[in-house]
Short mmCIF file of C-alpha atoms (C1' of nucleotides) in Angstrom, two decimals:
data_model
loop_
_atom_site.label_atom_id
_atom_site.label_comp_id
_atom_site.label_asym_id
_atom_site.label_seq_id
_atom_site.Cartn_x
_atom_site.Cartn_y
_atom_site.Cartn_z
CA UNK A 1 144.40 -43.45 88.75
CA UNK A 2 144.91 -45.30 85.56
CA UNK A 3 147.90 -45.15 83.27
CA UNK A 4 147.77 -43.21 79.82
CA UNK A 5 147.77 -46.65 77.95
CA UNK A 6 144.97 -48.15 80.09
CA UNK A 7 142.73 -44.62 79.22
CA UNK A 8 144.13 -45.03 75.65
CA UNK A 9 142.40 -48.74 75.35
CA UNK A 10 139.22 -47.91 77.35
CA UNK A 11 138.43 -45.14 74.78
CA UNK A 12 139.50 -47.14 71.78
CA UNK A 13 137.31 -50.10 73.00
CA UNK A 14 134.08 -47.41 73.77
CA UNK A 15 134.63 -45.97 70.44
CA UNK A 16 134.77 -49.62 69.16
CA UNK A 17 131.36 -50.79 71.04
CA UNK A 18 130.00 -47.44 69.18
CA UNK A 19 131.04 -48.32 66.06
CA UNK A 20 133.19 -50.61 64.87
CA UNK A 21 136.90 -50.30 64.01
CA UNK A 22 136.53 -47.63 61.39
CA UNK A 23 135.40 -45.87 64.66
CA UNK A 24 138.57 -46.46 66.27
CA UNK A 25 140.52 -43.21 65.00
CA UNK A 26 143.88 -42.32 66.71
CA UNK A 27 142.68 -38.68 66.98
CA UNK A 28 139.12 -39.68 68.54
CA UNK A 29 140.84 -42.47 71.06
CA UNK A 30 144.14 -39.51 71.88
CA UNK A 31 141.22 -36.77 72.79
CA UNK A 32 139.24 -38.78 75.06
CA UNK A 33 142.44 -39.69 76.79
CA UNK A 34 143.31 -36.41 77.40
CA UNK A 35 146.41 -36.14 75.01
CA UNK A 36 147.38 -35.69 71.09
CA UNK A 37 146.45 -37.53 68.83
CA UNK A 38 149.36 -38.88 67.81
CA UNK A 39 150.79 -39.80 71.73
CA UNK A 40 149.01 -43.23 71.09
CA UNK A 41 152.43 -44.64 68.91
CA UNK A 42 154.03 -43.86 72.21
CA UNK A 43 152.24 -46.61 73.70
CA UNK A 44 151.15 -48.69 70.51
CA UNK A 45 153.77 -49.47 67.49
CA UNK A 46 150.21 -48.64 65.15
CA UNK A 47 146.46 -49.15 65.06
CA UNK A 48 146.27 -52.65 64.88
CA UNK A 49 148.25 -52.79 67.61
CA UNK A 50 145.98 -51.06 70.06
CA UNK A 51 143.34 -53.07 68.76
CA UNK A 52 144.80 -56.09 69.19
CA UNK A 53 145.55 -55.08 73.11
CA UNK A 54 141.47 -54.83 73.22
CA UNK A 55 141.71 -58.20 71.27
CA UNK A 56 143.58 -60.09 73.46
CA UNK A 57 141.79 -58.84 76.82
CA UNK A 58 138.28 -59.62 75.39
CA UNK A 59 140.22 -62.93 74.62
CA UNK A 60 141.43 -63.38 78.31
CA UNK A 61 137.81 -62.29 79.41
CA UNK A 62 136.26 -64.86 77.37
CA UNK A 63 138.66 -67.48 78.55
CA UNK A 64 137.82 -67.14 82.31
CA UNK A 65 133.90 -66.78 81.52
CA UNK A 66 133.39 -70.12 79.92
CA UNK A 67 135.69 -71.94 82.97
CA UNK A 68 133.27 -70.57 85.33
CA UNK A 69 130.14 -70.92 83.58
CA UNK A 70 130.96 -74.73 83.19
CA UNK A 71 131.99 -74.99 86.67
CA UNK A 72 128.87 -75.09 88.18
CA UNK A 73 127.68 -78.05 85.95
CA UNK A 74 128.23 -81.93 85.59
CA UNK A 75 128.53 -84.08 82.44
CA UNK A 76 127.31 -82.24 78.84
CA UNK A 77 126.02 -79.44 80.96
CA UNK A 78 128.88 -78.28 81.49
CA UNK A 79 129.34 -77.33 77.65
CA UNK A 80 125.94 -75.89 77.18
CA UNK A 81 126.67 -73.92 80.01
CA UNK A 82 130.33 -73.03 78.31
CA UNK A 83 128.82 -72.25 75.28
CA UNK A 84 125.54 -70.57 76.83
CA UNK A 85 128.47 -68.14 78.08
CA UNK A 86 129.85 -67.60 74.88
CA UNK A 87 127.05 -66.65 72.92
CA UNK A 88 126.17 -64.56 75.96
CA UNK A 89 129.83 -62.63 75.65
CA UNK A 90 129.44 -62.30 72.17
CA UNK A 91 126.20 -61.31 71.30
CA UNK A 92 126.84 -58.70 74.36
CA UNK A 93 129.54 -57.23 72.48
CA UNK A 94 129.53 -58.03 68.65
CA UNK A 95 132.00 -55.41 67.47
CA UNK A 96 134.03 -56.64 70.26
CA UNK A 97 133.89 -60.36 69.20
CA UNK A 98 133.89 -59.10 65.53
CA UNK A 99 137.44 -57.99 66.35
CA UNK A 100 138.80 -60.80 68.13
CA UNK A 101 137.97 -63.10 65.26
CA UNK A 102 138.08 -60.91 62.20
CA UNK A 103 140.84 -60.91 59.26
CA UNK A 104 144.41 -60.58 61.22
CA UNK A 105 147.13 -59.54 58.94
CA UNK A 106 150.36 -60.81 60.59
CA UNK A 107 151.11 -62.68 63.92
CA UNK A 108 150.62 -60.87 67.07
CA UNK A 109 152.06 -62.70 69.93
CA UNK A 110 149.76 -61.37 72.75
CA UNK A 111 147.11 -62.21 70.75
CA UNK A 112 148.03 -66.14 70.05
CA UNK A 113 148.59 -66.59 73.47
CA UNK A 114 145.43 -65.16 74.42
CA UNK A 115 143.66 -66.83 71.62
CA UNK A 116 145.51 -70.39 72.88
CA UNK A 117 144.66 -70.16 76.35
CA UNK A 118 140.41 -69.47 75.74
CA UNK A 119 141.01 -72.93 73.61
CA UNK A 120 143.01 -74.79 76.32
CA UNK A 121 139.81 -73.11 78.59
CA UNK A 122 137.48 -74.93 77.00
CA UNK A 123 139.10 -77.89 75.98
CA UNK A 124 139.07 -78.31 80.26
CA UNK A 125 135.72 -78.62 80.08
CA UNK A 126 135.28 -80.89 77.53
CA UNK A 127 137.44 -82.86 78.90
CA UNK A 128 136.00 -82.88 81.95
CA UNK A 129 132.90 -83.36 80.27
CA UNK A 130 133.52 -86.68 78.37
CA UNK A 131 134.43 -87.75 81.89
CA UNK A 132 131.57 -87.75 83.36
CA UNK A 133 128.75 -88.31 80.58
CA UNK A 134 129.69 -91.78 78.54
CA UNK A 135 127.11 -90.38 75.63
CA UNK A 136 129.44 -88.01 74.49
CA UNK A 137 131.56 -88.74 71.92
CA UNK A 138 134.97 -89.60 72.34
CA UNK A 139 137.90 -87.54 70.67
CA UNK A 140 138.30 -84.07 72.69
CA UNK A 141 140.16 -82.63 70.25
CA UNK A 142 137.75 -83.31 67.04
CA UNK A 143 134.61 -82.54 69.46
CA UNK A 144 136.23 -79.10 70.73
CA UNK A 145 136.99 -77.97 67.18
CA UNK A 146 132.88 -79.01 65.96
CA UNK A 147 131.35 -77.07 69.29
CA UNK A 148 133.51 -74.07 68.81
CA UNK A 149 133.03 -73.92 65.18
CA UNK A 150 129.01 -74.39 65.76
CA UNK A 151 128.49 -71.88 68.70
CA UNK A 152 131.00 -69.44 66.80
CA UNK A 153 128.97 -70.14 63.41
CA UNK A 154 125.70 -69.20 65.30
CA UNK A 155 126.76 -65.86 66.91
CA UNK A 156 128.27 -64.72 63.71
CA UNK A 157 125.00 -65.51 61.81
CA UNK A 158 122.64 -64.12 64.70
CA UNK A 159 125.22 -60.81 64.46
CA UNK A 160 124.63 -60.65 60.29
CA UNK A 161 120.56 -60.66 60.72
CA UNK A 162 120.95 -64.06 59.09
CA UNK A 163 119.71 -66.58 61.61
CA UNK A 164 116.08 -65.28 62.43
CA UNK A 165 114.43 -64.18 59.51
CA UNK A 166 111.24 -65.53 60.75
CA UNK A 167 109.77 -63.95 64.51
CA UNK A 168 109.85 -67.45 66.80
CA UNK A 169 113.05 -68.64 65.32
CA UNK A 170 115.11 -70.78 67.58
CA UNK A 171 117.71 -68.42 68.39
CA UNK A 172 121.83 -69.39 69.03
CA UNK A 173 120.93 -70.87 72.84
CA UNK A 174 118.08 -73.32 71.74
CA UNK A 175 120.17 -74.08 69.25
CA UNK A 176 123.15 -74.54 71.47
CA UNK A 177 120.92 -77.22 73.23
CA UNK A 178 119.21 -79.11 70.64
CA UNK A 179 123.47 -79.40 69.27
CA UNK A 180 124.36 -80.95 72.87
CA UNK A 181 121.31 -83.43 72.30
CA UNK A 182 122.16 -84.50 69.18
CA UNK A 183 125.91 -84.68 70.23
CA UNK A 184 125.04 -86.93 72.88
CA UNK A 185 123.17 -89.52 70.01
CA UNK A 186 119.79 -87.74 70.95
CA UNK A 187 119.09 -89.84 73.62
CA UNK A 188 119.29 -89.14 77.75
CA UNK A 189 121.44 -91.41 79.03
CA UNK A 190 124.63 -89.78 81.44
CA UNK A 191 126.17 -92.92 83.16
CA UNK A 192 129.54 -92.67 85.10
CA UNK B 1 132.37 -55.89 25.82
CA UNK B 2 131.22 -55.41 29.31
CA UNK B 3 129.38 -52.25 30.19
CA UNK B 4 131.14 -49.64 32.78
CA UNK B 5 129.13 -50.85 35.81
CA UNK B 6 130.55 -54.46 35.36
CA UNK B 7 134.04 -53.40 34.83
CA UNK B 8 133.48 -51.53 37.91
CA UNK B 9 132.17 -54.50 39.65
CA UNK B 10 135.18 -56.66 38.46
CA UNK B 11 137.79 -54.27 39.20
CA UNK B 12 136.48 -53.79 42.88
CA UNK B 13 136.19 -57.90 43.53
CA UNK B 14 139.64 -58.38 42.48
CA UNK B 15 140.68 -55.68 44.56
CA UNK B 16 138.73 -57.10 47.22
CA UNK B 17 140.47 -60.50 47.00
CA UNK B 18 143.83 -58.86 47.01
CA UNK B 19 143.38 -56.82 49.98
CA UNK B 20 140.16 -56.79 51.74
CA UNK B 21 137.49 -54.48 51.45
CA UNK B 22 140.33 -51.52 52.84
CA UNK B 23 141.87 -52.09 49.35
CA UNK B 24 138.86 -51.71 47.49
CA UNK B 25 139.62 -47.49 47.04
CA UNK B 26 137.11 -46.01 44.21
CA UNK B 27 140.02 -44.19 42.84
CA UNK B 28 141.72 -47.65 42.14
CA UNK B 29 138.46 -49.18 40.90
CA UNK B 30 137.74 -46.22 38.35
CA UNK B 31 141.32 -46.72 37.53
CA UNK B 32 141.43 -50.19 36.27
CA UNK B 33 137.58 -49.99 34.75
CA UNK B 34 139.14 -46.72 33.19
CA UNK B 35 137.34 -44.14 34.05
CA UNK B 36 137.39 -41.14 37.06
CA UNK B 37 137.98 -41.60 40.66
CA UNK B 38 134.28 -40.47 41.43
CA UNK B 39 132.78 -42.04 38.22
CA UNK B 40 131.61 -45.29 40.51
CA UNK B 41 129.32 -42.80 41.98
CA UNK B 42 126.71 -42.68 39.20
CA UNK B 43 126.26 -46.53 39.08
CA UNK B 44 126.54 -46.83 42.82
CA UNK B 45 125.03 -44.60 45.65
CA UNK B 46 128.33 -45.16 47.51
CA UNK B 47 130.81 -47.16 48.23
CA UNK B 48 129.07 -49.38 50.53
CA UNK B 49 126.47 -50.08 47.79
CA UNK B 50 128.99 -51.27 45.38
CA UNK B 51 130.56 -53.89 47.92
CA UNK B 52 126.77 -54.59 48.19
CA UNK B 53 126.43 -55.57 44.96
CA UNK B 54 129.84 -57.98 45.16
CA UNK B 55 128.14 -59.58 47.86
CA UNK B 56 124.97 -60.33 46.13
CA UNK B 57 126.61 -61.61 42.96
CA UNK B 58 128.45 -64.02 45.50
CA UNK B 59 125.73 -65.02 47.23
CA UNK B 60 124.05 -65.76 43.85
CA UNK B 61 127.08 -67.78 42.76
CA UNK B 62 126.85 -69.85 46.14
CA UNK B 63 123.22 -70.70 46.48
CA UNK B 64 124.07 -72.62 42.50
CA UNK B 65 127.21 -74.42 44.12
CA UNK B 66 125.05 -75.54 46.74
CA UNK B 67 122.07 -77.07 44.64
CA UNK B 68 124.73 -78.45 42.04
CA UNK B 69 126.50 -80.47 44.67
CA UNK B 70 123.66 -81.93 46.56
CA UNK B 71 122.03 -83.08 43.52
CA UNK B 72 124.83 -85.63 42.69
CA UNK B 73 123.83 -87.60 46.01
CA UNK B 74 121.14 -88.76 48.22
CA UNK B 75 119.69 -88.75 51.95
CA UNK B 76 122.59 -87.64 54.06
CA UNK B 77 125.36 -87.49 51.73
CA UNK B 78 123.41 -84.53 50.31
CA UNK B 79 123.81 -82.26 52.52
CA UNK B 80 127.66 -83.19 53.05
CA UNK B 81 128.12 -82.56 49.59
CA UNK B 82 126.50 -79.17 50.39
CA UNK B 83 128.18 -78.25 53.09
CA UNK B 84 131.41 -79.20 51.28
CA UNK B 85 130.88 -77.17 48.49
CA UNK B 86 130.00 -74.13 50.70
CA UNK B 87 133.33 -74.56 52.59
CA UNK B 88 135.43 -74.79 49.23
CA UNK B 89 133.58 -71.96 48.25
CA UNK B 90 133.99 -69.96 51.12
CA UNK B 91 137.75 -71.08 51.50
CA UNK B 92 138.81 -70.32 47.51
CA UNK B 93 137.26 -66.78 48.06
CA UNK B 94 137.65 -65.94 51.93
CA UNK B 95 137.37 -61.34 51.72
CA UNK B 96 133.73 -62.40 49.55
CA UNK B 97 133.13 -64.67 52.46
CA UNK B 98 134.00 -61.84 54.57
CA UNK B 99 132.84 -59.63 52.80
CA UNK B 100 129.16 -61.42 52.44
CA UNK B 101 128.54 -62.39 56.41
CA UNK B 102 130.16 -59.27 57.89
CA UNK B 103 128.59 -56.14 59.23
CA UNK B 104 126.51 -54.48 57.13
CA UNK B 105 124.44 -51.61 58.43
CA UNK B 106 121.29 -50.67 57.55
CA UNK B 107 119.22 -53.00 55.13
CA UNK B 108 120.39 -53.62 51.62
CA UNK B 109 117.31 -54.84 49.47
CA UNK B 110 119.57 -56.85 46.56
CA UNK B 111 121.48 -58.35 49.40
CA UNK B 112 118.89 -59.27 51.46
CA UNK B 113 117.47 -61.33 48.33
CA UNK B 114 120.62 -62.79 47.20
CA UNK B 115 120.74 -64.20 51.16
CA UNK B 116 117.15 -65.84 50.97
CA UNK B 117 117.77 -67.64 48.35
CA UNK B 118 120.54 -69.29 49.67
CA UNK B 119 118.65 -70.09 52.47
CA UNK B 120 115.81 -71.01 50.46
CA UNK B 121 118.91 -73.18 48.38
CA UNK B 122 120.24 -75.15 51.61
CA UNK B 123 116.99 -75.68 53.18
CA UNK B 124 115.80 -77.55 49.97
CA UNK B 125 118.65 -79.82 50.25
CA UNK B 126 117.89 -81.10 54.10
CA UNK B 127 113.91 -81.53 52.97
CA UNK B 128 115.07 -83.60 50.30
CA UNK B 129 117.90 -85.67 52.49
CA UNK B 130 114.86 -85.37 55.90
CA UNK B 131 113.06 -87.51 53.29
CA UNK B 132 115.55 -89.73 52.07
CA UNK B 133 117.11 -90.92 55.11
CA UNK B 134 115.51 -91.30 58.29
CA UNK B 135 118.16 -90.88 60.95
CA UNK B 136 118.39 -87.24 59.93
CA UNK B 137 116.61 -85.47 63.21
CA UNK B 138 113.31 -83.88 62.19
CA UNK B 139 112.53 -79.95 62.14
CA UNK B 140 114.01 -78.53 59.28
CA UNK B 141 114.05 -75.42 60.24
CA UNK B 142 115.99 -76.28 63.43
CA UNK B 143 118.28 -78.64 61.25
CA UNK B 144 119.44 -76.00 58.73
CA UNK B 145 120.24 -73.50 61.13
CA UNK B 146 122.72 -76.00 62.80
CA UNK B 147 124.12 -76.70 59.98
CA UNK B 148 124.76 -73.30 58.47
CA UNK B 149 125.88 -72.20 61.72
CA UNK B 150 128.63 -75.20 62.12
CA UNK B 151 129.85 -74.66 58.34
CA UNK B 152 129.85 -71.23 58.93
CA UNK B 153 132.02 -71.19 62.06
CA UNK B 154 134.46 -74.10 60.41
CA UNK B 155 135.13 -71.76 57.63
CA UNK B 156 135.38 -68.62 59.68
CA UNK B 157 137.61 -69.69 62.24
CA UNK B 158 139.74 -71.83 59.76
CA UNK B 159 140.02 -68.60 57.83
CA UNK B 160 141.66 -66.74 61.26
CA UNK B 161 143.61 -69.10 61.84
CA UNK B 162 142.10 -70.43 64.79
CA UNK B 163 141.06 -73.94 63.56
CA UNK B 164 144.31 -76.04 62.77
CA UNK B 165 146.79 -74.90 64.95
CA UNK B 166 148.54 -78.44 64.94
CA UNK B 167 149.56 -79.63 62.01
CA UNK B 168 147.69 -82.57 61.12
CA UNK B 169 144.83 -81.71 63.05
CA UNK B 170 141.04 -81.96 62.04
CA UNK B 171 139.85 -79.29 58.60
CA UNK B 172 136.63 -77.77 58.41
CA UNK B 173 135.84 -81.08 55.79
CA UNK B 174 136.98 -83.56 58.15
CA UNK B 175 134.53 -81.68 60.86
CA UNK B 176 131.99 -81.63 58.21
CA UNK B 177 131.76 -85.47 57.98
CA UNK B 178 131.80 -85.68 61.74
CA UNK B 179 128.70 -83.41 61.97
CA UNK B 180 126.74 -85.44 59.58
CA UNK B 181 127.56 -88.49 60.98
CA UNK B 182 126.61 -87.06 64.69
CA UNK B 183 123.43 -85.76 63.44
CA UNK B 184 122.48 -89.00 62.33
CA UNK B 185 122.67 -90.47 65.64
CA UNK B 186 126.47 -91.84 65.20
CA UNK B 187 124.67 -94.77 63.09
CA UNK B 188 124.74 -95.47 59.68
CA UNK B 189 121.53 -97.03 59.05
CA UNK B 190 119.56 -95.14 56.04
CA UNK B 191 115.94 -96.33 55.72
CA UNK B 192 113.41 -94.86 52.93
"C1'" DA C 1 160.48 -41.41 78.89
"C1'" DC C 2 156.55 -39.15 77.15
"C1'" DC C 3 154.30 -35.80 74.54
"C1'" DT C 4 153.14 -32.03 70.90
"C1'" DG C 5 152.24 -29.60 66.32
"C1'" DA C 6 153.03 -29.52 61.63
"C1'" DA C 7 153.21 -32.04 57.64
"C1'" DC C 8 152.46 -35.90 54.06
"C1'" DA C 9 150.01 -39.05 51.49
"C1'" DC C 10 146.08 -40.89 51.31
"C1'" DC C 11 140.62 -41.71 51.09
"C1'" DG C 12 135.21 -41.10 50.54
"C1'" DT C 13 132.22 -37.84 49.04
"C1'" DT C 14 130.30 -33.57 46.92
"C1'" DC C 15 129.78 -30.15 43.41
"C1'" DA C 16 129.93 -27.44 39.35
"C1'" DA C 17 130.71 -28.13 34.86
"C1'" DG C 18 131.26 -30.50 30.50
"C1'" DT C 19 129.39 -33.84 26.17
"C1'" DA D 1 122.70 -40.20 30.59
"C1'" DC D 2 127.41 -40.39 31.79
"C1'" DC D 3 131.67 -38.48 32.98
"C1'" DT D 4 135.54 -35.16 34.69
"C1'" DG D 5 138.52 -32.11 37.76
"C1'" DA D 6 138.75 -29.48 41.71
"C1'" DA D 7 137.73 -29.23 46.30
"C1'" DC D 8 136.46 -30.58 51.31
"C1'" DA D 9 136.80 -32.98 55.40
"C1'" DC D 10 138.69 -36.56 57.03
"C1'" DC D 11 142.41 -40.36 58.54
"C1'" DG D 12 147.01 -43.12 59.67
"C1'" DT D 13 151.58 -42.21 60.06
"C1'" DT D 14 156.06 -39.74 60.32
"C1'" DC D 15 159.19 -36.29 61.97
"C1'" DA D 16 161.45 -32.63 64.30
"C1'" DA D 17 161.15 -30.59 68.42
"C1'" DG D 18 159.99 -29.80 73.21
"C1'" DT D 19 160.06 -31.18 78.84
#
DNA sequence: ACCTGAACACCGTTCAAGT
DNA sequence: ACCTGAACACCGTTCAAGT
């Protein structure tokens, strides 16, 4: 049987997935849980709060999804298949990913950390990555920091409407693969 | 002397830069242009539409940045310029970034202009740099879409925070220059 | 420790009415 | 055509009080 808190985030992050923070009201989230709608600040100092608890686990989710999606692959494959996952987590659950990423006023510890380990996360697979593939680039940090930014840029755009104007568009995952070509100087070669 | 509907406009984007789009309250914006709490409401349909017509102006603003700067150079080093002057733009201004690529639901016909011509803007610049310099990677389409995506994302997550966590590390420009130079094939050679 | 109900200060939006 | 003042239905947050 789950917790108060635990039913308190499950209906803020439904309400959420319905529609967007402005969604998210303390009375909406405190009725669906079964309780006032002020017993949330027993649980959460304030709004942002709770949504940064939904921020952090979509963080920690994210985090464990791209170490498994790359660890099925060898060389640059394993970043498509990191980033394959993140488009896939994202585009799955924009307001979700919306959240994690939008306009933070103020620190929040939990969500740093979380936010710190799905970059260690996929710094491990570049890593590995430039290991085993001499094509790509050297410099894991520079390289992590241009694939994030790219596959980050492309959900965000897909999300606005602002990627596919035209039907037959390459969407976010072709482009995800036509960026690990041309990160890997366009050509073929993976020797180890 | 500016009408009522651009004191209203001006008075809402300089709210907006102080405190997000939560700060832009139509009492406040009647305030400063001087007029009712509800007077927006005859030159806007709502809210919403007012923001709408922020982000348009913006998007106006940005598609001239964009032309300006690449005209100064040639093949490749046009679209860094563009891409540059899109991230200085987005990064002197971030809520009208914000504000511009967030969620907007529903259509919004001014909007939905303002953001083809940008597009219309950027993907002028890569014909003209495609046919300058012939390391660029064919497919224009496919090339501006990368692009825009990796700006995009540099600017985004340098705005939350999640870019440059250690000092001294790599800025949205120094990724910038990275892209371009992976995108030509890590070469330098520039044919015409 | 956890919760409730009333209350406060907001906010977007609507409406009847004014010039 | 453009604007005002009152009103309505919200919402986040606080507080005193209950078990």
């Amino acid at each position: 049987m789950a917790t108060t808190r635990d039913r308190l985030i499950d209906g803020a992050a439904a309400l959420l997935d319905e529609g967007g923070p402005a969604a998210v009201t303390l009375r909406e989230v405190g009725r669906r849980a079964g309780v006032s709608h002020n017993a949330p600040y027993k649980h959460f100092r304030d709004k942002r709060d709770l949504l940064a608890a939904i921020a952090a686990d979509e963080l920690r989710v994210l985090a464990g999804r791209l170490t498994e999606a790359a660890a099925g692959e060898t060389g640059a494959a394993r970043i498509g298949a990191a980033l394959h996952a993140y488009v896939g987590w994202a585009v799955a659950a924009p307001e979700r990913f919306r959240l994690v990423f939008g306009a933070w006023t103020g620190p929040h510890a939990e969500l740093e950390d979380a936010a710190q380990a799905a970059v260690v996360a996929i710094t491990e697979v570049v890593t590995a990555a430039q290991a085993e593939d001499e094509a790509l680039p050297r410099g894991t940090e520079r390289l992590v920091a241009l694939l994030r930014s790219t596959a980050h840029g492309l959900v965000d755009l897909e999300l606005a409407g602002h990627l596919r104007k035209r039907p037959g568009a390459p969407g976010p995952d072709d482009l995800i693969d036509e960026l690990i070509t041309l990160v890997r100087g366009g050509g073929t070669a993976q020797r180890h």
